[in-house]
Coordinates of C-alpha atoms and ligand atoms in Angstrom, one line a residue:
Chain A
X1 CA 20.5 34.9 -51.2
X2 CA 16.9 34.3 -50.3
X3 CA 15.9 31.1 -48.6
X4 CA 12.8 29.9 -50.4
X5 CA 10.9 28.4 -47.5
X6 CA 12.1 30.6 -44.6
X7 CA 9.2 32.1 -42.6
X8 CA 9.2 35.8 -43.3
X9 CA 10.5 37.9 -40.4
X10 CA 7.9 40.6 -41.2
X11 CA 5.0 38.2 -40.4
X12 CA 4.0 37.4 -36.9
X13 CA 3.4 33.7 -35.8
X14 CA -0.3 34.4 -35.4
X15 CA -2.6 32.1 -37.3
X16 CA -4.7 34.0 -39.7
X17 CA -8.6 33.9 -39.7
X18 CA -8.8 33.6 -43.5
X19 CA -11.1 30.9 -44.9
X20 CA -9.3 27.7 -46.2
X21 CA -8.1 28.3 -49.7
X22 CA -8.3 32.1 -49.5
X23 CA -5.5 33.8 -51.2
X24 CA -5.2 36.7 -48.8
X25 CA -2.7 34.7 -46.8
X26 CA -0.4 34.2 -49.9
X27 CA -0.5 37.9 -50.6
X28 CA 0.4 38.7 -46.9
X29 CA 3.4 36.4 -47.3
X30 CA 4.5 38.1 -50.5
X31 CA 4.3 41.5 -48.9
X32 CA 6.3 40.3 -45.9
X33 CA 9.0 38.8 -48.2
X34 CA 9.3 42.0 -50.0
X35 CA 9.8 43.9 -46.7
X36 CA 12.3 41.4 -45.5
X37 CA 14.2 41.4 -48.9
X38 CA 14.5 45.2 -48.8
X39 CA 15.4 45.3 -45.2
X40 CA 12.7 47.8 -44.3
X41 CA 10.8 46.1 -41.5
X42 CA 12.0 48.6 -38.8
X43 CA 10.8 51.5 -40.8
X44 CA 7.6 50.2 -42.4
X45 CA 4.1 51.2 -41.3
X46 CA 1.0 49.4 -42.7
X47 CA -2.6 50.6 -43.0
X48 CA -5.3 47.9 -42.6
X49 CA -8.6 48.3 -44.5
X50 CA -12.2 47.5 -43.6
X51 CA -12.7 44.1 -45.3
X52 CA -11.5 40.6 -44.7
X53 CA -8.0 42.0 -44.1
X54 CA -9.1 44.2 -41.2
X55 CA -6.9 42.2 -38.8
X56 CA -3.8 42.5 -41.0
X57 CA -2.1 44.4 -38.1
X58 CA -2.1 41.1 -36.2
X59 CA -0.2 39.3 -38.9
X60 CA 2.5 41.7 -40.0
X61 CA 5.3 42.5 -37.5
X62 CA 5.4 46.2 -38.4
X63 CA 3.6 49.3 -37.0
X64 CA 0.1 49.5 -38.2
X65 CA -2.9 51.8 -38.3
X66 CA -6.4 50.5 -39.0
X67 CA -8.4 52.8 -41.2
X68 CA -12.1 53.5 -41.8
X69 CA -13.6 51.7 -44.9
X70 CA -11.9 53.1 -48.0
X71 CA -9.7 55.8 -46.3
X72 CA -6.5 53.9 -46.1
X73 CA -4.8 56.1 -48.8
X74 CA -5.6 59.2 -46.8
X75 CA -4.4 57.7 -43.6
X76 CA -1.2 56.6 -45.4
X77 CA -0.7 60.1 -46.7
X78 CA -0.9 61.6 -43.1
X79 CA 1.6 59.1 -41.9
X80 CA 4.1 59.5 -44.8
X81 CA 3.9 63.3 -44.5
X82 CA 4.9 63.0 -40.8
X83 CA 7.6 60.4 -41.5
X84 CA 8.9 60.8 -45.1
X85 CA 11.7 58.4 -44.4
X86 CA 9.4 55.6 -43.5
X87 CA 7.8 53.0 -45.8
X88 CA 4.1 53.2 -45.8
X89 CA 1.8 50.7 -47.4
X90 CA -2.0 50.1 -47.5
X91 CA -3.6 46.8 -48.0
X92 CA -7.1 47.1 -49.5
X93 CA -9.9 45.1 -50.9
X94 CA -11.9 46.1 -54.1
X95 CA -14.9 47.3 -52.2
X96 CA -12.7 49.4 -50.0
X97 CA -10.5 50.8 -52.7
X98 CA -12.7 50.9 -55.8
X99 CA -16.1 51.8 -54.3
X100 CA -16.2 53.7 -51.1
X101 CA -12.6 54.8 -51.2
X102 CA -12.3 55.7 -54.9
X103 CA -11.7 59.4 -54.3
X104 CA -8.9 58.6 -51.8
X105 CA -7.1 56.3 -54.1
X106 CA -7.3 58.5 -57.2
X107 CA -6.1 61.5 -55.3
X108 CA -3.3 59.7 -53.6
X109 CA -2.3 58.3 -56.9
X110 CA -2.4 61.7 -58.8
X111 CA -0.5 63.4 -56.0
X112 CA 2.2 60.8 -56.5
X113 CA 2.0 60.2 -52.9
X114 CA 5.1 58.2 -51.9
X115 CA 3.2 55.1 -50.7
X116 CA 2.7 51.5 -51.8
X117 CA -0.8 50.1 -52.2
X118 CA -1.6 46.3 -52.3
X119 CA -5.0 46.1 -53.9
X120 CA -6.7 42.7 -53.4
X121 CA -9.3 42.2 -56.1
X122 CA -11.6 39.3 -55.5
X123 CA -14.6 40.6 -57.2
X124 CA -16.8 40.5 -54.1
X125 CA -17.3 42.1 -50.7
X126 CA -15.8 39.2 -48.7
X127 CA -16.2 40.4 -45.2
X128 CA -19.9 41.3 -45.4
X129 CA -20.9 38.0 -47.0
X130 CA -20.4 38.2 -50.7
X131 CA -22.3 41.2 -52.0
X132 CA -21.6 42.9 -55.4
X133 CA -18.4 44.8 -55.7
X134 CA -17.4 47.5 -58.2
X135 CA -15.2 44.7 -59.7
X136 CA -17.8 41.9 -59.8
X137 CA -17.8 40.5 -63.4
X138 CA -20.7 40.9 -65.8
X139 CA -23.1 38.1 -65.2
X140 CA -21.4 37.1 -61.9
X141 CA -23.9 36.1 -59.1
X142 CA -23.5 37.7 -55.7
X143 CA -25.9 38.0 -52.8
X144 CA -26.9 41.4 -54.1
X145 CA -26.8 40.5 -57.8
X146 CA -28.7 37.2 -57.4
X147 CA -29.5 37.1 -61.1
X148 CA -26.0 37.9 -62.1
X149 CA -24.5 41.3 -62.6
X150 CA -26.7 43.0 -65.1
X151 CA -24.6 45.6 -66.9
X152 CA -27.7 47.3 -68.2
X153 CA -28.8 48.4 -64.8
X154 CA -25.7 48.4 -62.6
X155 CA -23.0 49.0 -65.2
X156 CA -19.6 47.6 -65.7
X157 CA -16.7 46.6 -63.6
X158 CA -13.9 49.1 -62.9
X159 CA -10.4 48.2 -64.0
X160 CA -8.4 50.1 -61.5
X161 CA -4.9 49.8 -63.1
X162 CA -6.1 51.1 -66.4
X163 CA -8.0 53.9 -64.6
X164 CA -4.9 55.0 -62.6
X165 CA -2.7 54.7 -65.6
X166 CA -4.3 57.8 -67.1
X167 CA -2.7 59.8 -64.2
X168 CA 0.8 61.2 -64.1
X169 CA 1.4 60.6 -60.4
X170 CA 2.0 56.9 -60.1
X171 CA 5.5 55.5 -60.6
X172 CA 4.4 51.8 -60.8
X173 CA 1.2 50.1 -61.6
X174 CA 0.9 46.4 -62.1
X175 CA -1.8 43.7 -62.1
X176 CA -0.7 40.2 -61.0
X177 CA -2.4 36.9 -60.0
X178 CA -1.7 34.3 -57.4
X179 CA -3.6 31.3 -58.8
X180 CA -0.6 29.1 -59.4
X181 CA 3.1 29.0 -58.4
X182 CA 4.4 30.7 -61.5
X183 CA 2.1 33.6 -61.1
X184 CA 2.8 33.8 -57.4
X185 CA 6.5 34.3 -58.2
X186 CA 5.7 37.0 -60.6
X187 CA 3.3 38.6 -58.1
X188 CA 6.1 38.6 -55.6
X189 CA 8.4 40.4 -57.9
X190 CA 5.8 43.0 -58.7
X191 CA 5.2 43.6 -55.0
X192 CA 8.9 43.9 -54.3
X193 CA 9.2 46.3 -57.2
X194 CA 6.4 48.4 -55.8
X195 CA 8.1 48.7 -52.5
X196 CA 11.4 49.3 -54.2
X197 CA 10.0 52.3 -55.9
X198 CA 9.0 53.8 -52.5
X199 CA 12.5 53.0 -51.0
X200 CA 14.0 54.8 -54.1
X201 CA 11.8 57.9 -53.2
X202 CA 9.6 57.5 -56.4
X203 CA 5.9 58.3 -56.4
X204 CA 2.8 56.2 -55.8
X205 CA 3.0 52.5 -56.4
X206 CA 0.2 50.0 -56.6
X207 CA -0.1 46.3 -57.3
X208 CA -3.5 44.8 -58.1
X209 CA -3.6 41.2 -57.1
X210 CA -6.4 39.0 -58.5
X211 CA -7.4 36.9 -55.6
X212 CA -9.9 34.2 -54.8
X213 CA -12.8 34.1 -52.4
X214 CA -13.9 30.4 -52.4
X215 CA -16.4 31.1 -49.6
X216 CA -18.4 33.7 -51.4
X217 CA -18.0 32.3 -54.8
X218 CA -19.5 29.1 -53.5
X219 CA -16.5 27.1 -54.8
X220 CA -13.8 24.8 -53.6
X221 CA -10.4 26.4 -53.3
X222 CA -9.2 24.6 -56.5
X223 CA -12.3 25.7 -58.4
X224 CA -11.8 29.2 -57.2
X225 CA -8.2 29.3 -58.5
X226 CA -9.5 28.0 -61.9
X227 CA -12.1 30.8 -61.8
X228 CA -9.3 33.4 -61.4
X229 CA -7.5 31.9 -64.3
X230 CA -10.4 31.5 -66.7
X231 CA -12.7 34.3 -65.9
X232 CA -10.8 37.0 -64.0
X233 CA -7.7 37.2 -66.0
X234 CA -9.5 37.6 -69.4
X235 CA -11.4 40.6 -67.9
X236 CA -8.5 42.0 -65.9
X237 CA -5.4 41.4 -68.1
X238 CA -2.2 41.0 -66.2
X239 CA 0.8 43.2 -66.8
X240 CA 2.7 46.4 -65.9
X241 CA 0.7 49.5 -66.6
X242 CA 3.3 52.1 -65.4
X243 CA 6.9 51.8 -64.8
X244 CA 8.7 55.1 -64.7
X245 CA 12.1 53.7 -64.3
X246 CA 13.2 50.4 -62.8
X247 CA 14.8 50.7 -59.5
X248 CA 17.6 48.8 -57.6
X249 CA 17.7 45.1 -56.6
X250 CA 15.0 43.7 -58.8
X251 CA 16.4 40.2 -58.6
X252 CA 13.9 38.4 -56.4
Chain B
X1 CA 4.8 88.6 -26.2
X2 CA 4.2 90.2 -29.5
X3 CA 1.1 92.4 -29.9
X4 CA -0.6 92.5 -33.3
X5 CA -4.0 93.1 -34.9
X6 CA -5.3 89.9 -36.4
X7 CA -8.5 88.4 -37.8
X8 CA -9.8 85.7 -35.4
X9 CA -9.1 82.9 -38.0
X10 CA -5.5 84.1 -38.6
X11 CA -4.9 84.5 -34.8
X12 CA -6.0 80.9 -34.5
X13 CA -3.7 79.7 -37.2
X14 CA -0.6 81.6 -36.0
X15 CA -1.4 80.4 -32.4
X16 CA -1.4 76.8 -33.8
X17 CA 2.0 77.3 -35.4
X18 CA 3.4 78.8 -32.3
X19 CA 2.1 75.9 -30.2
X20 CA 4.1 73.6 -32.4
X21 CA 1.5 72.5 -35.0
X22 CA 3.4 71.3 -38.1
X23 CA 0.7 69.5 -40.1
X24 CA -2.5 70.8 -41.6
X25 CA -5.0 68.9 -43.8
X26 CA -8.2 70.6 -45.0
X27 CA -10.7 71.3 -47.7
X28 CA -11.9 74.9 -48.7
X29 CA -15.2 76.1 -47.3
X30 CA -16.4 79.6 -46.3
X31 CA -16.1 81.1 -43.6
X32 CA -12.9 79.4 -42.5
X33 CA -10.7 79.8 -45.6
X34 CA -8.3 82.2 -43.9
X35 CA -7.1 79.3 -41.7
X36 CA -5.9 77.0 -44.5
X37 CA -4.7 79.9 -46.6
X38 CA -2.6 81.1 -43.7
X39 CA -1.3 77.6 -43.1
X40 CA -0.5 77.2 -46.7
X41 CA 1.8 80.2 -46.5
X42 CA 3.1 79.7 -43.0
X43 CA 3.7 76.0 -42.6
X44 CA 6.5 75.7 -45.2
X45 CA 8.3 78.5 -43.5
X46 CA 8.6 76.5 -40.3
X47 CA 9.3 73.1 -42.0
X48 CA 5.7 71.9 -41.7
X49 CA 3.3 70.4 -44.2
X50 CA 0.2 71.9 -45.6
X51 CA -1.9 69.7 -47.8
X52 CA -5.3 70.5 -49.4
X53 CA -7.2 67.2 -49.3
X54 CA -9.7 66.0 -51.9
X55 CA -12.5 66.3 -49.4
X56 CA -13.1 66.8 -45.7
X57 CA -13.5 63.0 -45.4
X58 CA -9.9 62.6 -46.7
X59 CA -8.6 65.5 -44.7
X60 CA -9.8 64.0 -41.3
X61 CA -8.4 60.6 -42.3
X62 CA -5.0 62.3 -43.1
X63 CA -5.2 63.8 -39.7
X64 CA -5.8 60.4 -38.2
X65 CA -2.8 59.1 -40.0
X66 CA -0.6 62.1 -39.1
X67 CA -1.8 62.2 -35.4
X68 CA -1.3 58.5 -35.1
X69 CA 2.3 58.9 -36.5
X70 CA 2.9 61.4 -33.7
X71 CA 2.5 64.7 -35.6
X72 CA 0.9 67.9 -34.0
X73 CA -1.9 68.1 -36.5
X74 CA -4.8 70.5 -37.2
X75 CA -7.8 70.5 -39.5
X76 CA -10.4 73.2 -39.8
X77 CA -13.7 73.4 -41.6
X78 CA -17.2 74.9 -41.4
X79 CA -20.5 73.1 -40.5
X80 CA -21.3 71.0 -43.7
X81 CA -17.6 70.0 -43.9
X82 CA -17.5 69.1 -40.1
X83 CA -20.5 66.8 -40.7
X84 CA -18.4 64.9 -43.3
X85 CA -15.6 64.6 -40.8
X86 CA -17.7 62.9 -38.3
X87 CA -16.8 59.3 -39.2
X88 CA -13.2 60.1 -39.0
X89 CA -13.7 61.9 -35.7
X90 CA -15.4 58.8 -34.2
X91 CA -12.4 56.7 -35.4
X92 CA -9.8 59.2 -34.0
X93 CA -11.6 59.2 -30.6
X94 CA -11.9 55.4 -30.6
X95 CA -8.2 55.0 -31.5
X96 CA -7.2 57.7 -29.0
X97 CA -5.3 59.8 -31.3
X98 CA -4.6 63.4 -30.5
X99 CA -5.5 66.2 -32.9
X100 CA -7.3 69.5 -33.0
X101 CA -10.4 70.2 -35.2
X102 CA -11.7 73.7 -35.7
X103 CA -15.3 74.3 -36.7
X104 CA -15.9 77.9 -37.8
X105 CA -19.6 77.4 -37.7
X106 CA -22.2 78.7 -40.1
X107 CA -25.9 78.3 -40.3
X108 CA -27.6 75.0 -41.2
X109 CA -29.2 72.6 -41.7
X110 CA -28.1 71.5 -45.1
X111 CA -26.1 73.9 -47.1
X112 CA -27.6 76.6 -44.8
X113 CA -25.9 80.0 -45.1
X114 CA -22.6 81.7 -44.7
X115 CA -23.6 83.7 -41.6
X116 CA -22.5 82.9 -38.1
X117 CA -24.5 80.3 -36.1
X118 CA -24.3 78.3 -33.0
X119 CA -26.4 75.5 -34.2
X120 CA -23.6 72.9 -34.2
X121 CA -23.5 72.8 -30.4
X122 CA -25.2 69.4 -30.2
X123 CA -22.9 68.0 -32.9
X124 CA -19.8 69.2 -31.1
X125 CA -20.8 68.3 -27.5
X126 CA -23.0 65.2 -27.9
X127 CA -21.2 63.1 -30.4
X128 CA -21.9 63.9 -34.0
X129 CA -20.3 60.6 -35.1
X130 CA -21.1 57.1 -33.9
X131 CA -20.4 55.5 -30.6
X132 CA -19.9 56.5 -27.0
X133 CA -17.2 59.1 -27.4
X134 CA -16.4 62.7 -26.2
X135 CA -14.5 65.6 -27.6
X136 CA -13.0 68.3 -25.4
X137 CA -14.7 71.3 -26.8
X138 CA -13.4 74.8 -26.4
X139 CA -15.4 78.0 -27.3
X140 CA -13.2 81.1 -27.6
X141 CA -14.8 84.4 -26.8
X142 CA -12.3 86.7 -28.5
X143 CA -9.2 86.6 -30.8
X144 CA -6.9 86.4 -27.7
X145 CA -8.7 83.2 -26.7
X146 CA -8.3 81.8 -30.2
X147 CA -4.6 82.0 -29.7
X148 CA -4.6 80.8 -26.0
X149 CA -7.2 78.0 -26.5
X150 CA -5.6 76.5 -29.6
X151 CA -2.3 76.2 -27.7
X152 CA -4.2 74.6 -24.8
X153 CA -6.1 72.4 -27.3
X154 CA -2.9 70.8 -28.5
X155 CA -1.6 70.2 -25.1
X156 CA -4.7 68.7 -23.8
X157 CA -5.2 66.6 -27.0
X158 CA -1.8 65.0 -26.3
X159 CA -2.2 64.8 -22.5
X160 CA -5.5 62.8 -22.9
X161 CA -4.8 61.3 -26.3
X162 CA -8.2 62.7 -27.5
X163 CA -9.4 64.9 -30.3
X164 CA -10.2 68.4 -29.2
X165 CA -12.5 70.8 -31.0
X166 CA -12.5 74.5 -31.2
X167 CA -16.1 75.7 -31.8
X168 CA -15.9 79.1 -33.4
X169 CA -18.2 80.9 -35.8
X170 CA -18.1 83.2 -38.8
X171 CA -18.0 86.4 -36.7
X172 CA -15.3 85.2 -34.4
X173 CA -13.3 84.1 -37.4
X174 CA -13.6 87.5 -39.2
X175 CA -13.3 90.1 -36.4
X176 CA -10.0 92.0 -36.1
X177 CA -8.7 92.3 -32.6
X178 CA -5.4 92.9 -30.9
X179 CA -3.7 89.7 -29.7
X180 CA -0.6 88.9 -27.8
X181 CA 1.2 86.0 -29.5
X182 CA 3.3 83.7 -27.4
X183 CA 6.9 82.7 -28.4
X184 CA 7.4 79.8 -30.8
X185 CA 7.3 76.5 -28.9
X186 CA 10.1 74.1 -29.5
X187 CA 9.7 71.3 -27.0
X188 CA 7.8 68.1 -28.1
X189 CA 5.9 65.5 -26.3
X190 CA 7.2 61.9 -26.0
X191 CA 4.8 59.6 -27.9
X192 CA 5.9 56.1 -27.4
X193 CA 2.7 54.8 -28.9
X194 CA 3.0 56.5 -32.3
X195 CA 3.4 54.6 -35.5
X196 CA 7.0 55.6 -36.4
X197 CA 8.2 52.2 -37.8
X198 CA 9.3 49.7 -35.1
X199 CA 12.8 51.3 -35.0
X200 CA 14.1 48.4 -32.9
X201 CA 11.1 48.2 -30.6
X202 CA 10.2 44.6 -29.8
X203 CA 6.4 45.0 -30.4
X204 CA 4.8 47.0 -33.2
X205 CA 2.7 50.0 -32.3
X206 CA -0.9 49.5 -33.5
X207 CA -3.5 52.2 -33.7
X208 CA -7.0 51.0 -34.1
X209 CA -10.6 51.2 -32.8
X210 CA -11.6 47.6 -33.5
X211 CA -13.1 45.4 -30.7
X212 CA -14.6 42.5 -32.6
X213 CA -14.9 40.4 -29.4
X214 CA -17.6 41.8 -27.1
X215 CA -15.4 41.8 -24.0
X216 CA -12.6 43.7 -25.9
X217 CA -15.1 46.3 -27.0
X218 CA -16.5 46.6 -23.4
X219 CA -12.9 47.1 -22.0
X220 CA -12.1 49.7 -24.7
X221 CA -15.3 51.6 -23.8
X222 CA -14.7 51.3 -20.0
X223 CA -11.2 52.7 -20.6
X224 CA -12.6 55.6 -22.6
X225 CA -15.3 56.4 -20.1
X226 CA -12.7 56.5 -17.4
X227 CA -10.6 59.0 -19.4
X228 CA -13.7 61.2 -20.0
X229 CA -14.4 61.2 -16.3
X230 CA -10.9 62.4 -15.6
X231 CA -11.2 64.9 -18.3
X232 CA -14.6 66.1 -16.9
X233 CA -13.1 66.4 -13.4
X234 CA -10.1 68.4 -14.4
X235 CA -10.7 70.5 -17.5
X236 CA -13.9 72.5 -16.9
X237 CA -13.4 76.2 -17.8
X238 CA -15.8 79.2 -17.7
X239 CA -15.8 82.8 -17.0
X240 CA -18.3 84.6 -14.6
X241 CA -18.9 88.3 -14.5
X242 CA -21.0 89.7 -11.7
X243 CA -22.8 86.4 -11.1
X244 CA -22.4 86.7 -7.3
X245 CA -24.7 89.7 -6.8
X246 CA -26.9 89.0 -9.9
X247 CA -30.6 88.3 -9.8
X248 CA -30.4 87.1 -13.3
X249 CA -27.6 85.3 -14.9
X250 CA -27.2 85.2 -18.7
X251 CA -25.6 82.1 -20.1
X252 CA -23.9 82.4 -23.5
X253 CA -20.6 81.5 -25.2
X254 CA -18.7 82.8 -28.2
X255 CA -20.2 85.4 -30.4
X256 CA -23.4 85.7 -28.4
X257 CA -21.5 86.1 -25.2
X258 CA -20.0 89.3 -26.6
X259 CA -23.4 90.8 -27.4
X260 CA -24.6 89.8 -23.9
X261 CA -21.7 91.5 -22.3
X262 CA -22.6 94.8 -23.9
X263 CA -26.2 94.5 -23.0
X264 CA -25.3 93.7 -19.4
X265 CA -22.9 96.6 -19.1
X266 CA -25.7 98.9 -20.2
X267 CA -28.2 97.3 -17.8
X268 CA -25.8 97.5 -14.9
X269 CA -25.3 101.3 -15.5
X270 CA -29.0 101.5 -15.0
X271 CA -28.7 99.7 -11.7
X272 CA -29.9 96.2 -12.7
X273 CA -28.3 93.2 -11.1
X274 CA -27.4 91.1 -14.1
X275 CA -24.5 88.7 -14.5
X276 CA -22.8 86.7 -17.3
X277 CA -21.9 83.1 -17.2
X278 CA -19.7 82.1 -20.1
X279 CA -18.8 78.4 -20.6
X280 CA -15.3 78.2 -22.2
X281 CA -15.4 74.4 -22.3
X282 CA -18.7 73.2 -23.8
X283 CA -17.7 69.7 -23.0
X284 CA -17.0 69.2 -20.2
X285 CA -19.9 71.4 -19.4
X286 CA -19.6 73.6 -16.2
X287 CA -22.7 72.0 -14.8
X288 CA -21.6 72.1 -11.1
X289 CA -20.8 75.9 -11.2
X290 CA -24.3 76.5 -12.7
X291 CA -25.9 74.1 -10.1
X292 CA -24.5 76.0 -7.2
X293 CA -25.7 79.3 -8.7
X294 CA -29.1 77.8 -9.1
X295 CA -29.0 76.6 -5.5
X296 CA -28.4 80.3 -4.5
X297 CA -31.8 81.1 -6.1
X298 CA -30.6 82.8 -9.3
X299 CA -32.7 82.9 -12.5
X300 CA -31.1 82.2 -15.9
X301 CA -31.5 83.4 -19.3
X302 CA -29.7 81.5 -22.2
X303 CA -28.9 83.5 -25.3
X304 CA -27.6 81.5 -28.3
X305 CA -27.7 81.7 -32.1
X306 CA -29.6 78.4 -32.5
X307 CA -33.1 77.0 -31.8
X308 CA -32.0 76.0 -28.3
X309 CA -29.1 73.7 -27.8
X310 CA -26.9 75.1 -25.0
X311 CA -30.1 75.7 -23.1
X312 CA -30.7 72.0 -22.8
X313 CA -27.4 71.7 -20.9
X314 CA -28.3 74.6 -18.7
X315 CA -31.6 73.1 -17.9
X316 CA -30.0 69.8 -17.0
X317 CA -27.4 71.5 -14.8
X318 CA -29.8 73.5 -12.8
X319 CA -32.2 70.5 -12.5
X320 CA -35.5 72.3 -11.7
X321 CA -33.9 74.4 -9.0
X322 CA -34.1 77.6 -11.1
X323 CA -36.2 79.2 -13.8
X324 CA -34.4 79.1 -17.2
X325 CA -35.6 81.2 -20.1
X326 CA -34.3 81.2 -23.6
X327 CA -33.6 83.6 -26.4
X328 CA -32.5 82.2 -29.7
X329 CA -31.7 83.6 -33.2
X330 CA -32.4 81.4 -36.1
X331 CA -31.7 83.5 -39.2
X332 CA -28.0 83.4 -39.2
X333 CA -27.7 86.8 -37.8
X334 CA -26.2 87.9 -34.4
X335 CA -28.7 89.3 -31.9
X336 CA -28.4 93.0 -31.4
X337 CA -27.5 94.5 -28.1
X338 CA -30.9 96.1 -28.0
X339 CA -32.7 92.8 -28.5
X340 CA -30.7 91.1 -25.8
X341 CA -31.2 94.2 -23.5
X342 CA -35.0 94.0 -23.9
X343 CA -35.0 90.2 -23.4
X344 CA -33.0 90.6 -20.2
X345 CA -35.3 93.3 -18.9
X346 CA -38.4 91.2 -19.5
X347 CA -36.7 88.2 -17.8
X348 CA -35.6 90.0 -14.7
X349 CA -37.5 89.0 -11.6
X350 CA -39.8 91.6 -9.8
X351 CA -37.6 93.9 -7.8
X352 CA -34.6 93.2 -10.1
X353 CA -34.4 96.9 -10.4
X354 CA -31.9 96.7 -7.5
Ligands
LIG1 C1 -18.6 53.1 -43.8 C2 -18.8 51.6 -43.9 N1 -19.7 51.1 -44.8 C3 -19.8 49.7 -44.8 C4 -19.1 48.9 -44.0 C5 -19.3 47.4 -44.2 N2 -18.2 46.8 -44.8 C6 -17.3 46.1 -44.1 S1 -16.2 45.3 -45.1 C7 -17.0 45.8 -46.5 C8 -16.6 45.3 -47.9 C9 -15.4 44.6 -47.9 O1 -15.1 44.2 -49.2 P1 -13.7 44.3 -49.9 O2 -13.2 45.7 -49.6 O3 -13.8 43.9 -51.3 O4 -12.7 43.4 -49.1 P2 -12.8 41.8 -48.9 O5 -13.5 41.7 -47.6 O6 -13.4 41.2 -50.1 O7 -11.3 41.4 -48.7 C10 -18.1 46.5 -46.1 C11 -19.1 47.1 -47.2 C12 -18.2 49.5 -43.1 N3 -17.5 48.8 -42.2 N4 -18.1 50.8 -43.0
LIG2 S1 -14.6 35.6 -47.2 FE1 -13.4 35.3 -49.1 S2 -11.9 37.0 -49.0 FE2 -12.7 36.7 -46.9 S3 -11.3 35.3 -45.9 FE3 -13.0 34.1 -46.7 S4 -12.4 33.5 -48.7 FE4 -10.9 35.1 -48.1

């Protein structure tokens, strides 16, 4: 039985540095709950990205390595190959994963590397002050697309789950959102499923989480959540893009 | 000890295996392909992991992960690939993760050529990546040293928790020589800092190179500099051959030191007083040994396959106390014994005829 409001053991008590209303904190909590639920805290190793979650290692009570920008899947690969019995996950933003780290994520996925990736898509480069990301929506204003993303000159956003679903390596690919309690619950189930795949020895698993960045979107936290619901979800449809075979204990 | 004939690259690879290396991540590039190919064959036999990465960038980051997780890990590449690894090397140095990186150097800049070169000396010894960091850099002079130094490299990498580089070149990698192989090592080092999963530890192990707060970064850098000072005090290696009685000392490492040795032997038969000083560690550089030779009034000639990189360290070491001349090859070929012989003759002081 899971206590709904219990503080996850896999989180430290440290206060996070995230902006008010930022959904990185919720995603951390969902990851920690999955780790608790599966009883894997003592053998889990995380990889922090370069991005707003660079300090993730301060918030999770598990071993951690901090990677260079975009290289987390390669670092995860090195760790997993040394400790195949451990549970290895990377936590990455959209600039980190879908721009500078595109080669690393595609190759980790196609190798079926037995790691779990939590991919936080907030459509901007949060940490560096809100520049255009590979996932920035058409027309979306950012500091480096001040007139709105012009698809005629800078092209279109990348849908990572759809892209990776062309590969045979992944065992589980899903896109979720954390803009309201019902979706948060589903997101938690997907994250748990992704870790469960790794526990069962299946290949690469990834959950893309649509996330808000009120600070760089220039919105209040509530407006930002509405933006996720009304603008992000239509462009980035939620769902499961790959499920090789459901594995144990999916009752969260 | 087993004696066998081996190519330099293969001797290095087998030496790594026997030193307990069980992980290799790399990307194909000439002239170092014998190393990954050997590892691809050999590592599965000893329960290790060989993985061909999608790029040198990924390979070095896999090395960072594997080394951080406590594995004895190797990567190898050649000049353009080593350039790509520099970001990762800087992170590895900053995070104090042990690993060994081999550069079987070829000519540059850019795509350059496939011929041997020593033009990556600056990159190996002065940084290459960003930040105030140092690599321990070994320059083997023969196939036996490939075996011996790769074993030492793993030990030193773990002792100091620092990346170690072996700077070789296309000739060193290809030449066949007899080598004595040591027995397979079985002992492993305790690594209480490694990311293994907490396994009951009260605190998580964290491997990173981040110092967002100014004082943190200063503390990290002071710690690193103290380590480099210990390294510099304890790990200098070089070989001297007839430097005591010499009027002229030729300074060279790796492939060029082999040519110099042949030229010197010929000159000695002719009664000339010529010595060889061969740095084996390029960093830390044997500057004190050179400084004391300079104080004895020796002259120096530096021979290298570059436009003049090692020569800068020799000039710094002798610090105006001696004359330093230079002979460099730029076309990706090895200087001939005749060329070096002539150069030494013309650099000898009056009366050097002995
Ligand atoms: C090699 C390199 N290039 C650029 C940067 C600067 N940088 C830091 S974070 C970041 C982007 C972060 O955006 P994202 O990955 O979307 O994560 P978020 O901050 O939005 O969570 C960039 C470009 C860097 N640290 N290293
Ligand atoms: S900048 Fe955006 S992504 Fe980063 S912490 Fe603030 S709200 Fe979150």
